[in-house]
PDB file of N, CA and C in Angstrom:
ATOM      1  N   UNK A   7       1.335  -0.541   0.173  1.00 78.00           N
ATOM      2  CA  UNK A   7       0.162  -0.318  -0.323  1.00 78.00           C
ATOM      3  C   UNK A   7       1.164   1.320  -0.303  1.00 78.00           C
ATOM      4  N   UNK A   8       0.761   2.033  -0.556  1.00 84.00           N
ATOM      5  CA  UNK A   8       1.177   3.057  -0.884  1.00 84.00           C
ATOM      6  C   UNK A   8       1.040   4.348  -0.734  1.00 84.00           C
ATOM      7  N   UNK A   9       1.036   5.150   1.500  1.00 86.00           N
ATOM      8  CA  UNK A   9       0.648   6.008   1.099  1.00 86.00           C
ATOM      9  C   UNK A   9       1.670   7.780   1.255  1.00 86.00           C
ATOM     10  N   UNK A  10       0.454   8.825   0.347  1.00 87.00           N
ATOM     11  CA  UNK A  10       1.431   9.946   0.563  1.00 87.00           C
ATOM     12  C   UNK A  10       2.216  10.477   2.375  1.00 87.00           C
ATOM     13  N   UNK A  11       3.167  10.894   1.643  1.00 87.00           N
ATOM     14  CA  UNK A  11       3.365  12.171   2.683  1.00 87.00           C
ATOM     15  C   UNK A  11       2.634  13.175   3.371  1.00 87.00           C
ATOM     16  N   UNK A  12       1.850  13.594   3.077  1.00 88.00           N
ATOM     17  CA  UNK A  12       0.921  13.740   3.270  1.00 88.00           C
ATOM     18  C   UNK A  12       0.219  13.477   4.269  1.00 88.00           C
ATOM     19  N   UNK A  13      -0.038  11.880   4.611  1.00 92.00           N
ATOM     20  CA  UNK A  13      -0.523  11.248   5.584  1.00 92.00           C
ATOM     21  C   UNK A  13      -0.880  11.177   6.795  1.00 92.00           C
ATOM     22  N   UNK A  14      -1.762  10.922   7.675  1.00 94.00           N
ATOM     23  CA  UNK A  14      -1.829  12.029   8.671  1.00 94.00           C
ATOM     24  C   UNK A  14      -1.615  10.156   9.093  1.00 94.00           C
ATOM     25  N   UNK A  15      -1.452  10.622  10.895  1.00 94.00           N
ATOM     26  CA  UNK A  15      -1.523   8.699  11.115  1.00 94.00           C
ATOM     27  C   UNK A  15      -2.794   8.292  11.150  1.00 94.00           C
ATOM     28  N   UNK A  16      -3.622   9.145  11.233  1.00 94.00           N
ATOM     29  CA  UNK A  16      -5.138   8.724  11.254  1.00 94.00           C
ATOM     30  C   UNK A  16      -5.048   7.701  10.605  1.00 94.00           C
ATOM     31  N   UNK A  17      -4.639   8.325   8.704  1.00 94.00           N
ATOM     32  CA  UNK A  17      -5.594   8.002   7.388  1.00 94.00           C
ATOM     33  C   UNK A  17      -4.417   7.221   6.446  1.00 94.00           C
ATOM     34  N   UNK A  18      -2.528   6.790   7.246  1.00 92.00           N
ATOM     35  CA  UNK A  18      -3.065   6.034   6.805  1.00 92.00           C
ATOM     36  C   UNK A  18      -3.158   4.763   7.575  1.00 92.00           C
ATOM     37  N   UNK A  19      -3.575   4.561   8.978  1.00 91.00           N
ATOM     38  CA  UNK A  19      -4.328   3.473  10.136  1.00 91.00           C
ATOM     39  C   UNK A  19      -5.235   3.419   8.429  1.00 91.00           C
ATOM     40  N   UNK A  20      -6.300   3.731   7.848  1.00 90.00           N
ATOM     41  CA  UNK A  20      -7.451   3.236   7.542  1.00 90.00           C
ATOM     42  C   UNK A  20      -6.836   3.415   6.584  1.00 90.00           C
ATOM     43  N   UNK A  21      -6.291   3.485   5.983  1.00 88.00           N
ATOM     44  CA  UNK A  21      -5.249   3.115   4.774  1.00 88.00           C
ATOM     45  C   UNK A  21      -4.940   1.405   4.013  1.00 88.00           C
ATOM     46  N   UNK A  22      -3.681   1.644   5.654  1.00 86.00           N
ATOM     47  CA  UNK A  22      -3.372   0.153   5.764  1.00 86.00           C
ATOM     48  C   UNK A  22      -4.704  -1.198   6.211  1.00 86.00           C
ATOM     49  N   UNK A  23      -5.460  -0.370   7.080  1.00 84.00           N
ATOM     50  CA  UNK A  23      -6.925  -1.799   7.583  1.00 84.00           C
ATOM     51  C   UNK A  23      -7.356  -1.332   6.468  1.00 84.00           C
ATOM     52  N   UNK A  24      -7.604  -0.672   4.797  1.00 84.00           N
ATOM     53  CA  UNK A  24      -8.778  -1.225   3.867  1.00 84.00           C
ATOM     54  C   UNK A  24      -8.175  -1.995   3.284  1.00 84.00           C
ATOM     55  N   UNK A  25      -6.944  -1.685   3.329  1.00 81.00           N
ATOM     56  CA  UNK A  25      -5.800  -2.916   2.063  1.00 81.00           C
ATOM     57  C   UNK A  25      -5.878  -4.500   2.315  1.00 81.00           C
ATOM     58  N   UNK A  26      -5.636  -4.061   4.296  1.00 78.00           N
ATOM     59  CA  UNK A  26      -5.655  -5.516   4.484  1.00 78.00           C
ATOM     60  C   UNK A  26      -6.866  -6.559   4.312  1.00 78.00           C
ATOM     61  N   UNK A  27      -8.385  -5.476   5.302  1.00 75.00           N
ATOM     62  CA  UNK A  27      -8.737  -6.092   5.232  1.00 75.00           C
ATOM     63  C   UNK A  27      -9.385  -7.390   3.974  1.00 75.00           C
ATOM     64  N   UNK A  28      -9.036  -6.482   2.466  1.00 68.00           N
ATOM     65  CA  UNK A  28      -8.839  -7.809   1.819  1.00 68.00           C
ATOM     66  C   UNK A  28      -8.261  -9.008   1.840  1.00 68.00           C
ATOM     67  N   UNK A  29      -7.632  -8.447   2.456  1.00 66.00           N
ATOM     68  CA  UNK A  29      -6.100  -9.920   2.295  1.00 66.00           C
ATOM     69  C   UNK A  29      -6.617 -11.274   3.083  1.00 66.00           C
ATOM     70  N   UNK A  30      -6.831  -9.746   4.824  1.00 63.00           N
ATOM     71  CA  UNK A  30      -6.605 -11.440   5.891  1.00 63.00           C
ATOM     72  C   UNK A  30      -7.781 -10.188   7.149  1.00 63.00           C
ATOM     73  N   UNK A  31      -7.885 -11.884   8.058  1.00 61.00           N
ATOM     74  CA  UNK A  31      -9.034 -10.774   8.708  1.00 61.00           C
ATOM     75  C   UNK A  31      -7.667 -10.180   9.948  1.00 61.00           C
ATOM     76  N   UNK A  32      -6.486 -10.025  10.096  1.00 61.00           N
ATOM     77  CA  UNK A  32      -5.893  -8.853  10.134  1.00 61.00           C
ATOM     78  C   UNK A  32      -5.712  -7.634   9.742  1.00 61.00           C
ATOM     79  N   UNK A  33      -6.516  -6.364  10.267  1.00 58.00           N
ATOM     80  CA  UNK A  33      -6.147  -5.109  10.007  1.00 58.00           C
ATOM     81  C   UNK A  33      -4.301  -4.051  10.031  1.00 58.00           C
ATOM     82  N   UNK A  34      -3.288  -5.118  11.057  1.00 65.00           N
ATOM     83  CA  UNK A  34      -1.900  -3.787  10.418  1.00 65.00           C
ATOM     84  C   UNK A  34      -1.197  -5.118   9.766  1.00 65.00           C
ATOM     85  N   UNK A  35      -0.756  -4.285   8.791  1.00 68.00           N
ATOM     86  CA  UNK A  35       0.508  -4.506   8.220  1.00 68.00           C
ATOM     87  C   UNK A  35       2.183  -4.928   9.205  1.00 68.00           C
ATOM     88  N   UNK A  36       1.777  -6.335   8.485  1.00 77.00           N
ATOM     89  CA  UNK A  36       3.039  -7.762   9.298  1.00 77.00           C
ATOM     90  C   UNK A  36       4.362  -6.589   9.437  1.00 77.00           C
ATOM     91  N   UNK A  37       4.952  -5.969   7.449  1.00 85.00           N
ATOM     92  CA  UNK A  37       5.737  -5.285   7.185  1.00 85.00           C
ATOM     93  C   UNK A  37       5.772  -4.406   6.877  1.00 85.00           C
ATOM     94  N   UNK A  38       6.765  -2.893   6.951  1.00 89.00           N
ATOM     95  CA  UNK A  38       6.675  -2.261   6.353  1.00 89.00           C
ATOM     96  C   UNK A  38       8.197  -1.061   6.073  1.00 89.00           C
ATOM     97  N   UNK A  39       7.883  -1.100   4.945  1.00 93.00           N
ATOM     98  CA  UNK A  39       9.220  -0.302   4.458  1.00 93.00           C
ATOM     99  C   UNK A  39       8.854   1.318   4.513  1.00 93.00           C
ATOM    100  N   UNK A  40       9.738   2.426   5.232  1.00 93.00           N
ATOM    101  CA  UNK A  40       9.605   3.183   5.242  1.00 93.00           C
ATOM    102  C   UNK A  40      10.763   3.997   4.821  1.00 93.00           C
ATOM    103  N   UNK A  41      10.169   5.827   4.990  1.00 93.00           N
ATOM    104  CA  UNK A  41      11.645   6.689   5.103  1.00 93.00           C
ATOM    105  C   UNK A  41      11.988   7.426   6.534  1.00 93.00           C
ATOM    106  N   UNK A  42      12.866   6.914   6.827  1.00 94.00           N
ATOM    107  CA  UNK A  42      13.522   8.150   8.798  1.00 94.00           C
ATOM    108  C   UNK A  42      12.017   8.986   8.349  1.00 94.00           C
ATOM    109  N   UNK A  43      12.835  10.046   7.205  1.00 94.00           N
ATOM    110  CA  UNK A  43      12.099  11.371   7.458  1.00 94.00           C
ATOM    111  C   UNK A  43      12.011  11.377   5.658  1.00 94.00           C
ATOM    112  N   UNK A  44      10.462  12.696   5.817  1.00 91.00           N
ATOM    113  CA  UNK A  44      11.023  13.543   4.262  1.00 91.00           C
ATOM    114  C   UNK A  44      10.894  14.583   4.395  1.00 91.00           C
ATOM    115  N   UNK A  45      12.306  15.399   3.101  1.00 87.00           N
ATOM    116  CA  UNK A  45      12.613  17.209   3.053  1.00 87.00           C
ATOM    117  C   UNK A  45      11.727  17.641   2.666  1.00 87.00           C
ATOM    118  N   UNK A  46      10.945  18.432   3.055  1.00 86.00           N
ATOM    119  CA  UNK A  46       9.961  19.294   2.383  1.00 86.00           C
ATOM    120  C   UNK A  46      10.357  20.322   2.733  1.00 86.00           C
ATOM    121  N   UNK A  47      10.431  21.054   2.214  1.00 87.00           N
ATOM    122  CA  UNK A  47      10.812  22.476   1.782  1.00 87.00           C
ATOM    123  C   UNK A  47      11.941  23.021   2.634  1.00 87.00           C
ATOM    124  N   UNK A  48      12.864  21.696   3.631  1.00 84.00           N
ATOM    125  CA  UNK A  48      13.584  22.263   4.373  1.00 84.00           C
ATOM    126  C   UNK A  48      13.745  21.076   5.799  1.00 84.00           C
ATOM    127  N   UNK A  49      11.875  21.091   5.555  1.00 86.00           N
ATOM    128  CA  UNK A  49      11.774  20.335   6.958  1.00 86.00           C
ATOM    129  C   UNK A  49      11.687  18.696   7.080  1.00 86.00           C
ATOM    130  N   UNK A  50      12.515  18.957   8.070  1.00 86.00           N
ATOM    131  CA  UNK A  50      11.767  17.201   7.695  1.00 86.00           C
ATOM    132  C   UNK A  50      10.137  16.565   8.120  1.00 86.00           C
ATOM    133  N   UNK A  51      10.032  15.758   7.142  1.00 89.00           N
ATOM    134  CA  UNK A  51       8.192  14.868   7.569  1.00 89.00           C
ATOM    135  C   UNK A  51       8.999  14.053   8.430  1.00 89.00           C
ATOM    136  N   UNK A  52       8.449  13.353   9.841  1.00 91.00           N
ATOM    137  CA  UNK A  52       9.171  12.111   9.631  1.00 91.00           C
ATOM    138  C   UNK A  52       7.202  10.541   8.962  1.00 91.00           C
ATOM    139  N   UNK A  53       7.432  10.444   8.267  1.00 94.00           N
ATOM    140  CA  UNK A  53       7.237   9.059   8.072  1.00 94.00           C
ATOM    141  C   UNK A  53       7.277   8.655   8.648  1.00 94.00           C
ATOM    142  N   UNK A  54       8.519   7.717   9.211  1.00 95.00           N
ATOM    143  CA  UNK A  54       8.489   7.174  10.456  1.00 95.00           C
ATOM    144  C   UNK A  54       7.244   6.374  11.487  1.00 95.00           C
ATOM    145  N   UNK A  55       6.944   7.534  12.489  1.00 95.00           N
ATOM    146  CA  UNK A  55       6.871   7.848  13.820  1.00 95.00           C
ATOM    147  C   UNK A  55       5.691   8.322  12.688  1.00 95.00           C
ATOM    148  N   UNK A  56       4.898   8.541  11.596  1.00 94.00           N
ATOM    149  CA  UNK A  56       3.652   8.353  11.880  1.00 94.00           C
ATOM    150  C   UNK A  56       3.064   7.208  11.789  1.00 94.00           C
ATOM    151  N   UNK A  57       3.964   5.860  10.833  1.00 93.00           N
ATOM    152  CA  UNK A  57       3.237   4.449  11.071  1.00 93.00           C
ATOM    153  C   UNK A  57       4.082   4.077  12.328  1.00 93.00           C
ATOM    154  N   UNK A  58       4.440   4.732  13.330  1.00 94.00           N
ATOM    155  CA  UNK A  58       4.486   4.122  14.302  1.00 94.00           C
ATOM    156  C   UNK A  58       2.801   4.298  15.084  1.00 94.00           C
ATOM    157  N   UNK A  59       3.002   5.785  14.219  1.00 95.00           N
ATOM    158  CA  UNK A  59       1.667   6.793  15.604  1.00 95.00           C
ATOM    159  C   UNK A  59      -0.124   6.327  14.910  1.00 95.00           C
ATOM    160  N   UNK A  60       0.475   5.028  13.739  1.00 93.00           N
ATOM    161  CA  UNK A  60      -1.078   5.052  13.115  1.00 93.00           C
ATOM    162  C   UNK A  60      -1.714   3.632  13.793  1.00 93.00           C
ATOM    163  N   UNK A  61      -0.565   2.928  14.668  1.00 90.00           N
ATOM    164  CA  UNK A  61      -0.699   1.762  15.528  1.00 90.00           C
ATOM    165  C   UNK A  61      -1.236   1.178  14.265  1.00 90.00           C
ATOM    166  N   UNK A  62      -0.907   0.508  13.071  1.00 87.00           N
ATOM    167  CA  UNK A  62      -1.645   0.208  12.304  1.00 87.00           C
ATOM    168  C   UNK A  62       0.231  -1.219  10.785  1.00 87.00           C
ATOM    169  N   UNK A  63       0.862  -0.642  12.196  1.00 87.00           N
ATOM    170  CA  UNK A  63       2.149  -1.975  11.123  1.00 87.00           C
ATOM    171  C   UNK A  63       3.222  -2.747  12.106  1.00 87.00           C
ATOM    172  N   UNK A  64       3.902  -3.960  12.117  1.00 87.00           N
ATOM    173  CA  UNK A  64       3.834  -4.290  12.742  1.00 87.00           C
ATOM    174  C   UNK A  64       5.693  -4.440  12.854  1.00 87.00           C
ATOM    175  N   UNK A  65       6.536  -4.956  12.569  1.00 92.00           N
ATOM    176  CA  UNK A  65       8.091  -4.050  11.922  1.00 92.00           C
ATOM    177  C   UNK A  65       8.186  -4.115  11.076  1.00 92.00           C
ATOM    178  N   UNK A  66       9.371  -2.949  11.646  1.00 94.00           N
ATOM    179  CA  UNK A  66       9.131  -1.601  10.252  1.00 94.00           C
ATOM    180  C   UNK A  66      11.194  -1.818   9.770  1.00 94.00           C
ATOM    181  N   UNK A  67      11.701  -1.498   8.210  1.00 95.00           N
ATOM    182  CA  UNK A  67      12.888  -1.117   7.814  1.00 95.00           C
ATOM    183  C   UNK A  67      12.478   0.330   7.433  1.00 95.00           C
ATOM    184  N   UNK A  68      13.158   0.848   8.107  1.00 96.00           N
ATOM    185  CA  UNK A  68      13.533   2.901   7.695  1.00 96.00           C
ATOM    186  C   UNK A  68      14.566   2.328   7.077  1.00 96.00           C
ATOM    187  N   UNK A  69      14.640   2.777   5.472  1.00 94.00           N
ATOM    188  CA  UNK A  69      14.964   4.131   5.199  1.00 94.00           C
ATOM    189  C   UNK A  69      15.500   5.437   5.044  1.00 94.00           C
ATOM    190  N   UNK A  70      17.642   5.620   5.797  1.00 93.00           N
ATOM    191  CA  UNK A  70      17.597   7.535   6.100  1.00 93.00           C
ATOM    192  C   UNK A  70      17.254   8.389   4.546  1.00 93.00           C
ATOM    193  N   UNK A  71      16.682   9.012   4.521  1.00 90.00           N
ATOM    194  CA  UNK A  71      16.679   9.976   3.448  1.00 90.00           C
ATOM    195  C   UNK A  71      17.722  10.374   2.897  1.00 90.00           C
ATOM    196  N   UNK A  72      19.055  10.302   3.747  1.00 85.00           N
ATOM    197  CA  UNK A  72      20.204  10.508   2.900  1.00 85.00           C
ATOM    198  C   UNK A  72      20.597   9.368   1.238  1.00 85.00           C
ATOM    199  N   UNK A  73      20.035   8.220   2.259  1.00 84.00           N
ATOM    200  CA  UNK A  73      20.234   6.805   1.564  1.00 84.00           C
ATOM    201  C   UNK A  73      20.930   6.458   1.306  1.00 84.00           C
ATOM    202  N   UNK A  74      22.136   7.033   2.515  1.00 83.00           N
ATOM    203  CA  UNK A  74      23.440   6.478   3.054  1.00 83.00           C
ATOM    204  C   UNK A  74      23.906   5.996   4.086  1.00 83.00           C
ATOM    205  N   UNK A  75      24.981   4.493   3.473  1.00 82.00           N
ATOM    206  CA  UNK A  75      24.838   3.705   4.745  1.00 82.00           C
ATOM    207  C   UNK A  75      25.301   4.824   5.957  1.00 82.00           C
ATOM    208  N   UNK A  76      26.317   5.269   5.787  1.00 82.00           N
ATOM    209  CA  UNK A  76      27.052   6.478   6.384  1.00 82.00           C
ATOM    210  C   UNK A  76      26.646   7.065   7.494  1.00 82.00           C
ATOM    211  N   UNK A  77      25.183   7.630   6.546  1.00 80.00           N
ATOM    212  CA  UNK A  77      25.127   9.381   7.606  1.00 80.00           C
ATOM    213  C   UNK A  77      23.268   8.078   8.507  1.00 80.00           C
ATOM    214  N   UNK A  78      23.265   7.960   9.568  1.00 86.00           N
ATOM    215  CA  UNK A  78      22.549   7.895  10.820  1.00 86.00           C
ATOM    216  C   UNK A  78      21.494   8.263  10.269  1.00 86.00           C
ATOM    217  N   UNK A  79      19.963   6.930  10.737  1.00 91.00           N
ATOM    218  CA  UNK A  79      18.792   7.408  10.642  1.00 91.00           C
ATOM    219  C   UNK A  79      18.555   9.372  12.268  1.00 91.00           C
ATOM    220  N   UNK A  80      17.654   9.324  11.500  1.00 90.00           N
ATOM    221  CA  UNK A  80      17.245  11.069  11.635  1.00 90.00           C
ATOM    222  C   UNK A  80      16.032  10.253  13.004  1.00 90.00           C
ATOM    223  N   UNK A  81      15.159   9.104  13.647  1.00 93.00           N
ATOM    224  CA  UNK A  81      14.621   8.648  14.776  1.00 93.00           C
ATOM    225  C   UNK A  81      14.766   7.877  15.233  1.00 93.00           C
ATOM    226  N   UNK A  82      14.554   7.165  16.826  1.00 93.00           N
ATOM    227  CA  UNK A  82      14.921   6.626  16.692  1.00 93.00           C
ATOM    228  C   UNK A  82      13.434   5.640  16.859  1.00 93.00           C
ATOM    229  N   UNK A  83      14.465   4.025  16.629  1.00 95.00           N
ATOM    230  CA  UNK A  83      14.122   3.396  16.146  1.00 95.00           C
ATOM    231  C   UNK A  83      13.030   1.855  17.356  1.00 95.00           C
ATOM    232  N   UNK A  84      11.711   1.880  16.822  1.00 95.00           N
ATOM    233  CA  UNK A  84      12.182   0.630  17.645  1.00 95.00           C
ATOM    234  C   UNK A  84      12.358  -0.187  18.107  1.00 95.00           C
ATOM    235  N   UNK A  85      11.868  -0.968  19.931  1.00 96.00           N
ATOM    236  CA  UNK A  85      12.734  -2.310  19.617  1.00 96.00           C
ATOM    237  C   UNK A  85      11.947  -3.319  18.333  1.00 96.00           C
ATOM    238  N   UNK A  86      12.961  -3.986  17.440  1.00 94.00           N
ATOM    239  CA  UNK A  86      12.240  -5.410  16.690  1.00 94.00           C
ATOM    240  C   UNK A  86      12.121  -4.161  14.743  1.00 94.00           C
ATOM    241  N   UNK A  87      12.213  -3.483  14.742  1.00 96.00           N
ATOM    242  CA  UNK A  87      12.148  -1.958  13.947  1.00 96.00           C
ATOM    243  C   UNK A  87      13.693  -2.672  13.277  1.00 96.00           C
ATOM    244  N   UNK A  88      13.872  -2.350  12.754  1.00 95.00           N
ATOM    245  CA  UNK A  88      15.963  -1.604  11.647  1.00 95.00           C
ATOM    246  C   UNK A  88      15.373  -1.374  11.198  1.00 95.00           C
ATOM    247  N   UNK A  89      17.347  -0.537  10.442  1.00 94.00           N
ATOM    248  CA  UNK A  89      17.367  -0.303   9.366  1.00 94.00           C
ATOM    249  C   UNK A  89      17.813  -0.847   7.610  1.00 94.00           C
ATOM    250  N   UNK A  90      17.676  -0.509   6.856  1.00 93.00           N
ATOM    251  CA  UNK A  90      17.816  -0.531   5.374  1.00 93.00           C
ATOM    252  C   UNK A  90      18.647  -1.754   5.041  1.00 93.00           C
ATOM    253  N   UNK A  91      20.171  -0.325   6.343  1.00 93.00           N
ATOM    254  CA  UNK A  91      21.040  -1.101   5.524  1.00 93.00           C
ATOM    255  C   UNK A  91      20.675  -3.167   6.848  1.00 93.00           C
ATOM    256  N   UNK A  92      20.982  -2.727   7.946  1.00 92.00           N
ATOM    257  CA  UNK A  92      21.224  -3.145   8.746  1.00 92.00           C
ATOM    258  C   UNK A  92      20.277  -4.991   8.639  1.00 92.00           C
ATOM    259  N   UNK A  93      18.607  -5.024   7.646  1.00 93.00           N
ATOM    260  CA  UNK A  93      17.908  -5.956   6.778  1.00 93.00           C
ATOM    261  C   UNK A  93      18.747  -5.892   6.084  1.00 93.00           C
ATOM    262  N   UNK A  94      19.488  -5.194   4.506  1.00 92.00           N
ATOM    263  CA  UNK A  94      20.061  -5.538   3.866  1.00 92.00           C
ATOM    264  C   UNK A  94      21.159  -7.135   4.708  1.00 92.00           C
ATOM    265  N   UNK A  95      21.230  -6.591   5.335  1.00 91.00           N
ATOM    266  CA  UNK A  95      23.023  -8.205   5.618  1.00 91.00           C
ATOM    267  C   UNK A  95      22.480  -8.498   6.748  1.00 91.00           C
ATOM    268  N   UNK A  96      21.128  -7.917   7.231  1.00 89.00           N
ATOM    269  CA  UNK A  96      20.750 -10.097   7.209  1.00 89.00           C
ATOM    270  C   UNK A  96      20.319 -11.187   6.266  1.00 89.00           C
ATOM    271  N   UNK A  97      19.254 -10.138   5.421  1.00 83.00           N
ATOM    272  CA  UNK A  97      19.267 -11.042   4.486  1.00 83.00           C
ATOM    273  C   UNK A  97      20.620 -11.864   3.271  1.00 83.00           C
ATOM    274  N   UNK A  98      21.315 -10.642   3.508  1.00 80.00           N
ATOM    275  CA  UNK A  98      22.943 -11.430   3.339  1.00 80.00           C
ATOM    276  C   UNK A  98      23.423 -12.686   4.053  1.00 80.00           C
ATOM    277  N   UNK A  99      23.396 -12.169   4.681  1.00 79.00           N
ATOM    278  CA  UNK A  99      24.141 -13.505   6.460  1.00 79.00           C
ATOM    279  C   UNK A  99      22.679 -14.926   6.032  1.00 79.00           C
ATOM    280  N   UNK A 100      21.558 -14.301   5.508  1.00 75.00           N
ATOM    281  CA  UNK A 100      21.028 -15.542   5.265  1.00 75.00           C
ATOM    282  C   UNK A 100      21.113 -16.559   4.110  1.00 75.00           C
ATOM    283  N   UNK A 101      21.640 -15.732   3.230  1.00 75.00           N
ATOM    284  CA  UNK A 101      21.879 -15.996   1.471  1.00 75.00           C
ATOM    285  C   UNK A 101      23.111 -17.035   1.725  1.00 75.00           C
ATOM    286  N   UNK A 102      23.487 -16.964   2.340  1.00 77.00           N
ATOM    287  CA  UNK A 102      25.255 -17.119   2.847  1.00 77.00           C
ATOM    288  C   UNK A 102      24.713 -18.735   3.485  1.00 77.00           C
ATOM    289  N   UNK A 103      23.892 -19.030   4.758  1.00 75.00           N
ATOM    290  CA  UNK A 103      23.596 -20.255   4.835  1.00 75.00           C
ATOM    291  C   UNK A 103      22.966 -20.296   4.664  1.00 75.00           C
ATOM    292  N   UNK A 104      22.547 -20.072   3.882  1.00 71.00           N
ATOM    293  CA  UNK A 104      21.544 -20.247   3.343  1.00 71.00           C
ATOM    294  C   UNK A 104      21.827 -22.277   1.681  1.00 71.00           C
ATOM    295  N   UNK A 105      23.183 -21.264   1.935  1.00 64.00           N
ATOM    296  CA  UNK A 105      23.769 -22.066   1.012  1.00 64.00           C
ATOM    297  C   UNK A 105      25.585 -23.180   1.111  1.00 64.00           C
TER     298      UNK A 105
END
């Protein structure tokens, strides 16, 4: 499900719930990829925090707005969430173990 950066937490919850109710009885998204912040007019709008506040998503993989592994995320992640680069490293380790 795509979520516009202009959506409030409540709007995100409605959109995720509608999409999931068409597929399953569970109304929360089990996994979500999002950016930490979206830069608009020199301001950082926290997409990650809006998704957290929506209560409609499970684990999140957070991509830094910088797109750079060297620059840290601009948000504090919840327990169980991870940065995009940690996710890639975990997937790479799993692929090596499967060989």
